[in-house]
Short mmCIF file of C-alpha atoms in Angstrom, two decimals:
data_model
loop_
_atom_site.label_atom_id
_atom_site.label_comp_id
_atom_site.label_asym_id
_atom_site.label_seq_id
_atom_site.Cartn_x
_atom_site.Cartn_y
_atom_site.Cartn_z
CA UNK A 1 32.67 14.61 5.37
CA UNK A 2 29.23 15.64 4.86
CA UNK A 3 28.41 13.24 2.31
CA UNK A 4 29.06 10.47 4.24
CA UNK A 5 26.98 11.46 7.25
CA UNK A 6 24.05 12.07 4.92
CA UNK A 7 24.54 8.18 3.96
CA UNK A 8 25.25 6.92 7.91
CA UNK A 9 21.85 9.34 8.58
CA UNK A 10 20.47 7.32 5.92
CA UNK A 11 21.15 3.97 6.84
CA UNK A 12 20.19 4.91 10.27
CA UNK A 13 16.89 6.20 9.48
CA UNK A 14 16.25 2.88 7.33
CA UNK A 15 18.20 0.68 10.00
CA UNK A 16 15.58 2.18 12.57
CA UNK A 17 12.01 1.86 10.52
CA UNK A 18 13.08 -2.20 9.31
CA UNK A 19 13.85 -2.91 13.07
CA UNK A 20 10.52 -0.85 14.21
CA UNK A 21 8.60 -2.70 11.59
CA UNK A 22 9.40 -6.05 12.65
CA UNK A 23 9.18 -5.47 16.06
CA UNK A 24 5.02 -3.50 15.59
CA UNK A 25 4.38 -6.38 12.88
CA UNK A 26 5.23 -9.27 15.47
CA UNK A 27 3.34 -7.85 18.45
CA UNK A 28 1.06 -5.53 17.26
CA UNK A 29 -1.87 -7.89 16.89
CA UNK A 30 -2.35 -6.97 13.40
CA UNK A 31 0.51 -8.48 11.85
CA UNK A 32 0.83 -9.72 8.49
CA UNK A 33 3.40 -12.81 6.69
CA UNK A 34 6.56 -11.10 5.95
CA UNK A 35 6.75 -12.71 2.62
CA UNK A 36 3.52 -13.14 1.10
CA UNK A 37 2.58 -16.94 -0.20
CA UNK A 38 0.12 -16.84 -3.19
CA UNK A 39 -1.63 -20.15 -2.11
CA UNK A 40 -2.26 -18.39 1.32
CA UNK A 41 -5.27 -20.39 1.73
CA UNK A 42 -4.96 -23.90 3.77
CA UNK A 43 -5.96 -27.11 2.19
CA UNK A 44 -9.73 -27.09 4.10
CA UNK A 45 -10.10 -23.21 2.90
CA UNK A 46 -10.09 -24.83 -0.69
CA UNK A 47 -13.07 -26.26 -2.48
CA UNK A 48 -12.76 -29.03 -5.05
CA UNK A 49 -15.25 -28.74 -8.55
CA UNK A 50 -17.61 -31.14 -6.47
CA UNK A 51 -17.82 -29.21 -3.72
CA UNK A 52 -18.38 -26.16 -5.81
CA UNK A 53 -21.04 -28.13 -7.72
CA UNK A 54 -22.94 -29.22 -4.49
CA UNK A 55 -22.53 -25.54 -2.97
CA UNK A 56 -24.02 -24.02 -6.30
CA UNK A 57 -27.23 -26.38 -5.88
CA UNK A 58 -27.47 -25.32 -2.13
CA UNK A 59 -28.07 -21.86 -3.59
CA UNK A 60 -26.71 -20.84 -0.35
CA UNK A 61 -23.03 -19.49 -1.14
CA UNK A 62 -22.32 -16.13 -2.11
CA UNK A 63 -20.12 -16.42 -5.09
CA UNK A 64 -17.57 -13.47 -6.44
CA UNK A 65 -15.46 -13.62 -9.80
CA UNK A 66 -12.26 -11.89 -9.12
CA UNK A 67 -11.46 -11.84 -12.87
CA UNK A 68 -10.86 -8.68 -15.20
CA UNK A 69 -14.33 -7.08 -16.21
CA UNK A 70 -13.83 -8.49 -20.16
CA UNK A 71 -13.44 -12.19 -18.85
CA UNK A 72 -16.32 -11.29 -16.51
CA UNK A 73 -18.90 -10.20 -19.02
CA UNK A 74 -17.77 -12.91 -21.26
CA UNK A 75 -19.06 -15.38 -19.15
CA UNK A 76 -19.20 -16.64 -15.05
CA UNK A 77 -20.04 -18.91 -12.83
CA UNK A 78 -24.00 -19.23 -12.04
CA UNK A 79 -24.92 -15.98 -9.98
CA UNK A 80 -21.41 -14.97 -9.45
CA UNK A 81 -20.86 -11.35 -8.19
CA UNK A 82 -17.87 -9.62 -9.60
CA UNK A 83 -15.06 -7.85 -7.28
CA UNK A 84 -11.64 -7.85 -9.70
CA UNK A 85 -9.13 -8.99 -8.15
CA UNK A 86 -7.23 -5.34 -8.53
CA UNK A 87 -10.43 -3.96 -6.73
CA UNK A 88 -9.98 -1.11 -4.92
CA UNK A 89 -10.68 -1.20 -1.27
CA UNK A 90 -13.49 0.91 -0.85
CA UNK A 91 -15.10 -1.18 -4.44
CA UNK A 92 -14.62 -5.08 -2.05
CA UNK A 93 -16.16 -2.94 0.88
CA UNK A 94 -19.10 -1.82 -1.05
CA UNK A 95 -20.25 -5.21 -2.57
CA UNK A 96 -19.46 -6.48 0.42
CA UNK A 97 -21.63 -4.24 2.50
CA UNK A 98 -24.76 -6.06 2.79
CA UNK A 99 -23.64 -9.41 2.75
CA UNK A 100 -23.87 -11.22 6.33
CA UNK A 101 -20.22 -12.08 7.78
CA UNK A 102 -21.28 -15.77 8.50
CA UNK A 103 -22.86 -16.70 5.02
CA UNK A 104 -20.48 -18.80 2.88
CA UNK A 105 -18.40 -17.41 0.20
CA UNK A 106 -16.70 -18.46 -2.58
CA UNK A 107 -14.34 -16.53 -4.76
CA UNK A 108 -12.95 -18.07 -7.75
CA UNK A 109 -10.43 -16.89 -10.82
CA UNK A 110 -9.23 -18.55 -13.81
CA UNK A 111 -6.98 -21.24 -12.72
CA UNK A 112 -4.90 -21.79 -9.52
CA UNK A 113 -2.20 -19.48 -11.13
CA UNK A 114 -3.92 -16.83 -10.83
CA UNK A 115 -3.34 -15.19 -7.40
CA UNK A 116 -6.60 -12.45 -7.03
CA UNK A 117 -8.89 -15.15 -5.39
CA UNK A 118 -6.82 -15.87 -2.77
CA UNK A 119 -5.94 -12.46 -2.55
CA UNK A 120 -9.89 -11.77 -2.04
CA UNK A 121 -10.44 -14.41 0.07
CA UNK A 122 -7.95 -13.33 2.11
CA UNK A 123 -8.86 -9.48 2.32
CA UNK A 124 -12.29 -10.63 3.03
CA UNK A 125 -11.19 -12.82 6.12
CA UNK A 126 -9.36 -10.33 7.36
CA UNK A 127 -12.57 -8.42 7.33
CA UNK A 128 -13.90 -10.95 9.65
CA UNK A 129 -16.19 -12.82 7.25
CA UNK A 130 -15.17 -16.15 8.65
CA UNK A 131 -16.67 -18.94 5.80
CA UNK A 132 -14.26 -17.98 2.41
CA UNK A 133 -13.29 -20.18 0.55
CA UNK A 134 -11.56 -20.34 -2.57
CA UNK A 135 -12.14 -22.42 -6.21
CA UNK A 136 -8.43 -22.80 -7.17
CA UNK A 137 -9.52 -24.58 -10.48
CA UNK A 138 -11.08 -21.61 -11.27
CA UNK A 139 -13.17 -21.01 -14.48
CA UNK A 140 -10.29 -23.31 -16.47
CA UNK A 141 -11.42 -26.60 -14.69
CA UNK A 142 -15.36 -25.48 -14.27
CA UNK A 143 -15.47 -25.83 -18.00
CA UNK A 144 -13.01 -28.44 -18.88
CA UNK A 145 -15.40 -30.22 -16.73
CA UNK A 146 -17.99 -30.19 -19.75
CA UNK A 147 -19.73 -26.76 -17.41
CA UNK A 148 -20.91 -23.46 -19.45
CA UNK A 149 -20.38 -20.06 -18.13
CA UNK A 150 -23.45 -17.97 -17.80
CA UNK A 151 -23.86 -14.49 -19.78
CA UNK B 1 21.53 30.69 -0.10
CA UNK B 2 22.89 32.93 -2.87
CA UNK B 3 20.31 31.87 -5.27
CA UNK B 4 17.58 32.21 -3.04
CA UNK B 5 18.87 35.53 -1.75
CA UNK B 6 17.64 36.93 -5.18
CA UNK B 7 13.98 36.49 -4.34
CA UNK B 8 14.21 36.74 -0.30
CA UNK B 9 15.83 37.65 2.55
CA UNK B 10 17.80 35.22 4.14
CA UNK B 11 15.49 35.05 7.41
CA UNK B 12 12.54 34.75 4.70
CA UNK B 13 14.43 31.60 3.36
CA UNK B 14 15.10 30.04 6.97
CA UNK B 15 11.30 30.80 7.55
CA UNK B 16 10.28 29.25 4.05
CA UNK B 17 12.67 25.97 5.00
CA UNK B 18 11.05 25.49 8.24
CA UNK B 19 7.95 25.92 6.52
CA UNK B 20 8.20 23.39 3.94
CA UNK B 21 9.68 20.70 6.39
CA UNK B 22 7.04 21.17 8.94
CA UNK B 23 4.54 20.31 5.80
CA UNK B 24 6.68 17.91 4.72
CA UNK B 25 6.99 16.07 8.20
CA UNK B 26 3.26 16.57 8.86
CA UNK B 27 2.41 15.02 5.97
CA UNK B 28 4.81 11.73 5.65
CA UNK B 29 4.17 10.81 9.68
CA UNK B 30 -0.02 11.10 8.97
CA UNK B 31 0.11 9.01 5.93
CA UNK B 32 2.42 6.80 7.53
CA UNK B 33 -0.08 6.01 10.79
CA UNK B 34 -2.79 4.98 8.33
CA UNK B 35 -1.08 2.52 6.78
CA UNK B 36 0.97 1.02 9.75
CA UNK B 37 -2.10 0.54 11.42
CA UNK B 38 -3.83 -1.54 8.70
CA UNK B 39 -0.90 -3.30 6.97
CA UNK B 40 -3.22 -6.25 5.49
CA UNK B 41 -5.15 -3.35 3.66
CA UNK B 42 -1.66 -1.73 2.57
CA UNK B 43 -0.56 -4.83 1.23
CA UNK B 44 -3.58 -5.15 -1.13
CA UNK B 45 -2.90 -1.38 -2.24
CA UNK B 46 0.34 -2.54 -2.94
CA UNK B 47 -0.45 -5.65 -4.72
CA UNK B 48 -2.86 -3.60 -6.71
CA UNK B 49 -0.02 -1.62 -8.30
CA UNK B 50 1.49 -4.90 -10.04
CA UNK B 51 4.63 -4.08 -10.18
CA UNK B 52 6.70 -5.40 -6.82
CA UNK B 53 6.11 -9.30 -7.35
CA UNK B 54 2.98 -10.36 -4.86
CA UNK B 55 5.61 -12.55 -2.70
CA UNK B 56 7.44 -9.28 -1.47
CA UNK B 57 3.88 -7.16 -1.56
CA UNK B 58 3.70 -7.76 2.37
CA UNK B 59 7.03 -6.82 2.96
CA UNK B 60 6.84 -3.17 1.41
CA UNK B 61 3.56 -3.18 3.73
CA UNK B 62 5.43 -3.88 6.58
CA UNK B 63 8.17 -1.48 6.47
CA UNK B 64 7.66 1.40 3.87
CA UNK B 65 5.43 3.02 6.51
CA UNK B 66 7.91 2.84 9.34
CA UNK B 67 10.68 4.50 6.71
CA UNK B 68 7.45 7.23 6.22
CA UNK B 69 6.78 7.41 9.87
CA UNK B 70 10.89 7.98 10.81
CA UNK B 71 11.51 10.03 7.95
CA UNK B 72 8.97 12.40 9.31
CA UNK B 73 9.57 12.46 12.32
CA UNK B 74 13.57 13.19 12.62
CA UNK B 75 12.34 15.79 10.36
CA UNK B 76 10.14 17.36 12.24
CA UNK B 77 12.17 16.70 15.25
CA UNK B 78 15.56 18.37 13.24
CA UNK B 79 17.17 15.01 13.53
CA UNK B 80 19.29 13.88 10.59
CA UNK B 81 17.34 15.73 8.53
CA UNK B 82 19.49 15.87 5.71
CA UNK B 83 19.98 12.14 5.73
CA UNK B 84 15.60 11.86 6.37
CA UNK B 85 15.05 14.93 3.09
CA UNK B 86 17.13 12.46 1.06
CA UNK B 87 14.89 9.25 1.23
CA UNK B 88 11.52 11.47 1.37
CA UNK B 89 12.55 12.81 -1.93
CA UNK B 90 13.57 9.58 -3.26
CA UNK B 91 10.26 7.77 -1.95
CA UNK B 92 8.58 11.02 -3.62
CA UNK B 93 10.38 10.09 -7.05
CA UNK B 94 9.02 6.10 -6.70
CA UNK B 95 5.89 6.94 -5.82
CA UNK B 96 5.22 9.43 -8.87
CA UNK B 97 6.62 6.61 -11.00
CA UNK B 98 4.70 3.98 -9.74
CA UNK B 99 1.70 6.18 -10.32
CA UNK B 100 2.67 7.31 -13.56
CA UNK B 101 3.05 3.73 -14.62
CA UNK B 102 -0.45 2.93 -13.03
CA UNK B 103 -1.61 5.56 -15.41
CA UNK B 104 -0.13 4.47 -18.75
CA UNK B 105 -1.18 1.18 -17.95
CA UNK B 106 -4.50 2.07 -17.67
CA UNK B 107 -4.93 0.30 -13.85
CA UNK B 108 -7.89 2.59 -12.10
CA UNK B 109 -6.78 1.90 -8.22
CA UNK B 110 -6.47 3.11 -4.86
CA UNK B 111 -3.21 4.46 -4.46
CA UNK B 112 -2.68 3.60 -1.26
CA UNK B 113 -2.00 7.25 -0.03
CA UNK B 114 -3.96 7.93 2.99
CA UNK B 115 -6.14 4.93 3.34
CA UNK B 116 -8.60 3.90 1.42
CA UNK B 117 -11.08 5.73 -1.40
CA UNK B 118 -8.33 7.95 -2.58
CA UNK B 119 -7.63 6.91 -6.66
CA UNK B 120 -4.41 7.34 -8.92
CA UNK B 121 -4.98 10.19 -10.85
CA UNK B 122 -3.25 13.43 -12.17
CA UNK B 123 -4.17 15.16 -9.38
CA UNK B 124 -2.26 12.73 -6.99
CA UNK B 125 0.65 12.86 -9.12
CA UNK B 126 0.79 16.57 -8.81
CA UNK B 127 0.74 16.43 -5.09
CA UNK B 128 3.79 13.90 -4.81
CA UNK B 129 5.44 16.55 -7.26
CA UNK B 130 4.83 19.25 -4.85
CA UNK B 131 6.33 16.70 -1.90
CA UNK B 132 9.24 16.11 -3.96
CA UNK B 133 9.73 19.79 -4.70
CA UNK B 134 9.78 20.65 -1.19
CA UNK B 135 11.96 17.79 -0.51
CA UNK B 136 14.66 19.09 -3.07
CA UNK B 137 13.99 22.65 -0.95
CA UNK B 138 15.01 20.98 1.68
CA UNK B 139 18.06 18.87 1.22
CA UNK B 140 19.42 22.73 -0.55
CA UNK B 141 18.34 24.65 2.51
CA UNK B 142 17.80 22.54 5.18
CA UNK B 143 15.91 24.12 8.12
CA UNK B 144 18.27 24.99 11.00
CA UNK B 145 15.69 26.34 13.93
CA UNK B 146 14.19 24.58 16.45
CA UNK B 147 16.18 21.17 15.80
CA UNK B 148 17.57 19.22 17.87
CA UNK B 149 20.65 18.32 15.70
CA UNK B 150 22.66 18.37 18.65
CA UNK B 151 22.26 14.91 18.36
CA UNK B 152 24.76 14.21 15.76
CA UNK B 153 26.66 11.66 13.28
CA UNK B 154 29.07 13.63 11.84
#
């Protein structure tokens, strides 16, 4: 008897927070995707190896590696910045701190099936810098394009 | 209470149970408010872990803190508490396992806790033991004053 109104207290209690979270997550303002899509960036929030190429000249974009630390030392993209993609909050907000939330900014990983730089870019909208955008090709296609990373 | 009437008095152990699920309650419904109000920054804490597959990362975000936030509450409030003591202590035994895993693997992250700036370490670990302990207290000797268990499913 007991037992099973420990289990109908139980489903209750769950019953109550899934409703109460769906409810908060649609209205609340702050919502987020109930399922999570890796390529979370749209088509324009991507930037072809071109487009990376002419941004690099421009010397104008902010660029972050959201590789491990070991494929980071290795080798990166021309003035890169590194925030891994397993950052910690506080660790994105401190790199971030002094950069402006208008300036352009790239974030880039090894190939497009690796999910951190969308997951960056995406933490880092959502922190109101409003010009990310994301290098699916990634360090892969920037040297199987005949590029070298820098030390 | 015949066990615990070795060591106390019965009106110590009602005391000690009211106690422990007023810490208990205080400390699931605080945690809970920081993450349900920044579930984009949970979700990353989440991800971070790498263990729930990124697709479902959100998801957890989205409810785990409501389950937190209720649990803690009907506690505090003396509703269902027995049925609220039961998922604390089995979100008490994921978490330690999660973190324990985060550990071996070598992973230095947030843990997701309370916000931001708080890391995975031993020390964290010890204080979901603690949570869990209390939790096991609980469902054994569940407080009985000043609920409002009135309110029944029985």
């Amino acid at each position: 008897m007991l037992k099973r109104s420990v289990s109908a207290e139980i489903l209750l209690v769950l019953f109550l927070s899934i409703l109460t979270g769906l409810i908060y997550n649609t209205f609340s303002g702050n919502g987020i995707p109930i399922f999570y899509h890796s390529l979370g960036s749209t088509p324009d929030q991507q930037l072809t190896l071109p487009q990376l190429q002419q941004a690099i000249a421009d010397k104008r974009a902010l660029l972050i590696d959201a590789r491990t630390s070991e494929e980071y030392t290795a080798g990166h993209l021309p003035d890169a910045i590194h925030i891994p993609g397993f950052a910690a909050i506080d660790q994105i907000m401190n790199a971030m701190k002094d950069i402006s939330k208008d300036r352009q900014i790239i974030v880039y990983c090894s190939n497009v099936d690796c999910p951190f730089a969308v997951r960056i870019a995406e933490f880092l909208r959502f922190q109101e810098f409003t010009s990310v955008y994301v290098f699916s090709g990634g360090t892969d296609e920037w040297i199987g394009a005949g590029n070298s990373l820098i030390k | 209470m015949k066990m615990i009437g070795i060591i106390m008095r019965p009106e110590q152990a009602s005391f000690v149970s009211l106690l422990f699920r007023f810490i208990l309650s205080l400390v699931f419904i605080i945690s809970a408010l920081d993450k349900i109000a920044s579930p984009a920054e949970f979700a990353i804490a989440v991800e971070n872990y790498r263990i729930i597959p990124s697709v479902f990362t959100n998801t957890i975000a989205i409810f785990l803190p409501w389950i937190e936030f209720f649990c803690g509450l009907f506690l505090l409030l003396g509703i269902w508490q027995r049925g609220s003591t039961v998922i604390i202590a089995a979100l008490s035994i994921l978490f330690i396992s999660a973190m324990i895993s985060v550990l071996l693997r070598g992973l230095d992250i947030d843990c997701g806790c309370f916000g931001a700036g708080v890391k995975v370490d031993n020390y964290r670990i010890a204080e979901d033991i603690v949570l869990l302990l209390l939790a096991l207290f609980l469902i054994k000797f569940p407080s009985e004053k000043f609920t409002l268990d009135r309110f029944p499913v029985r």
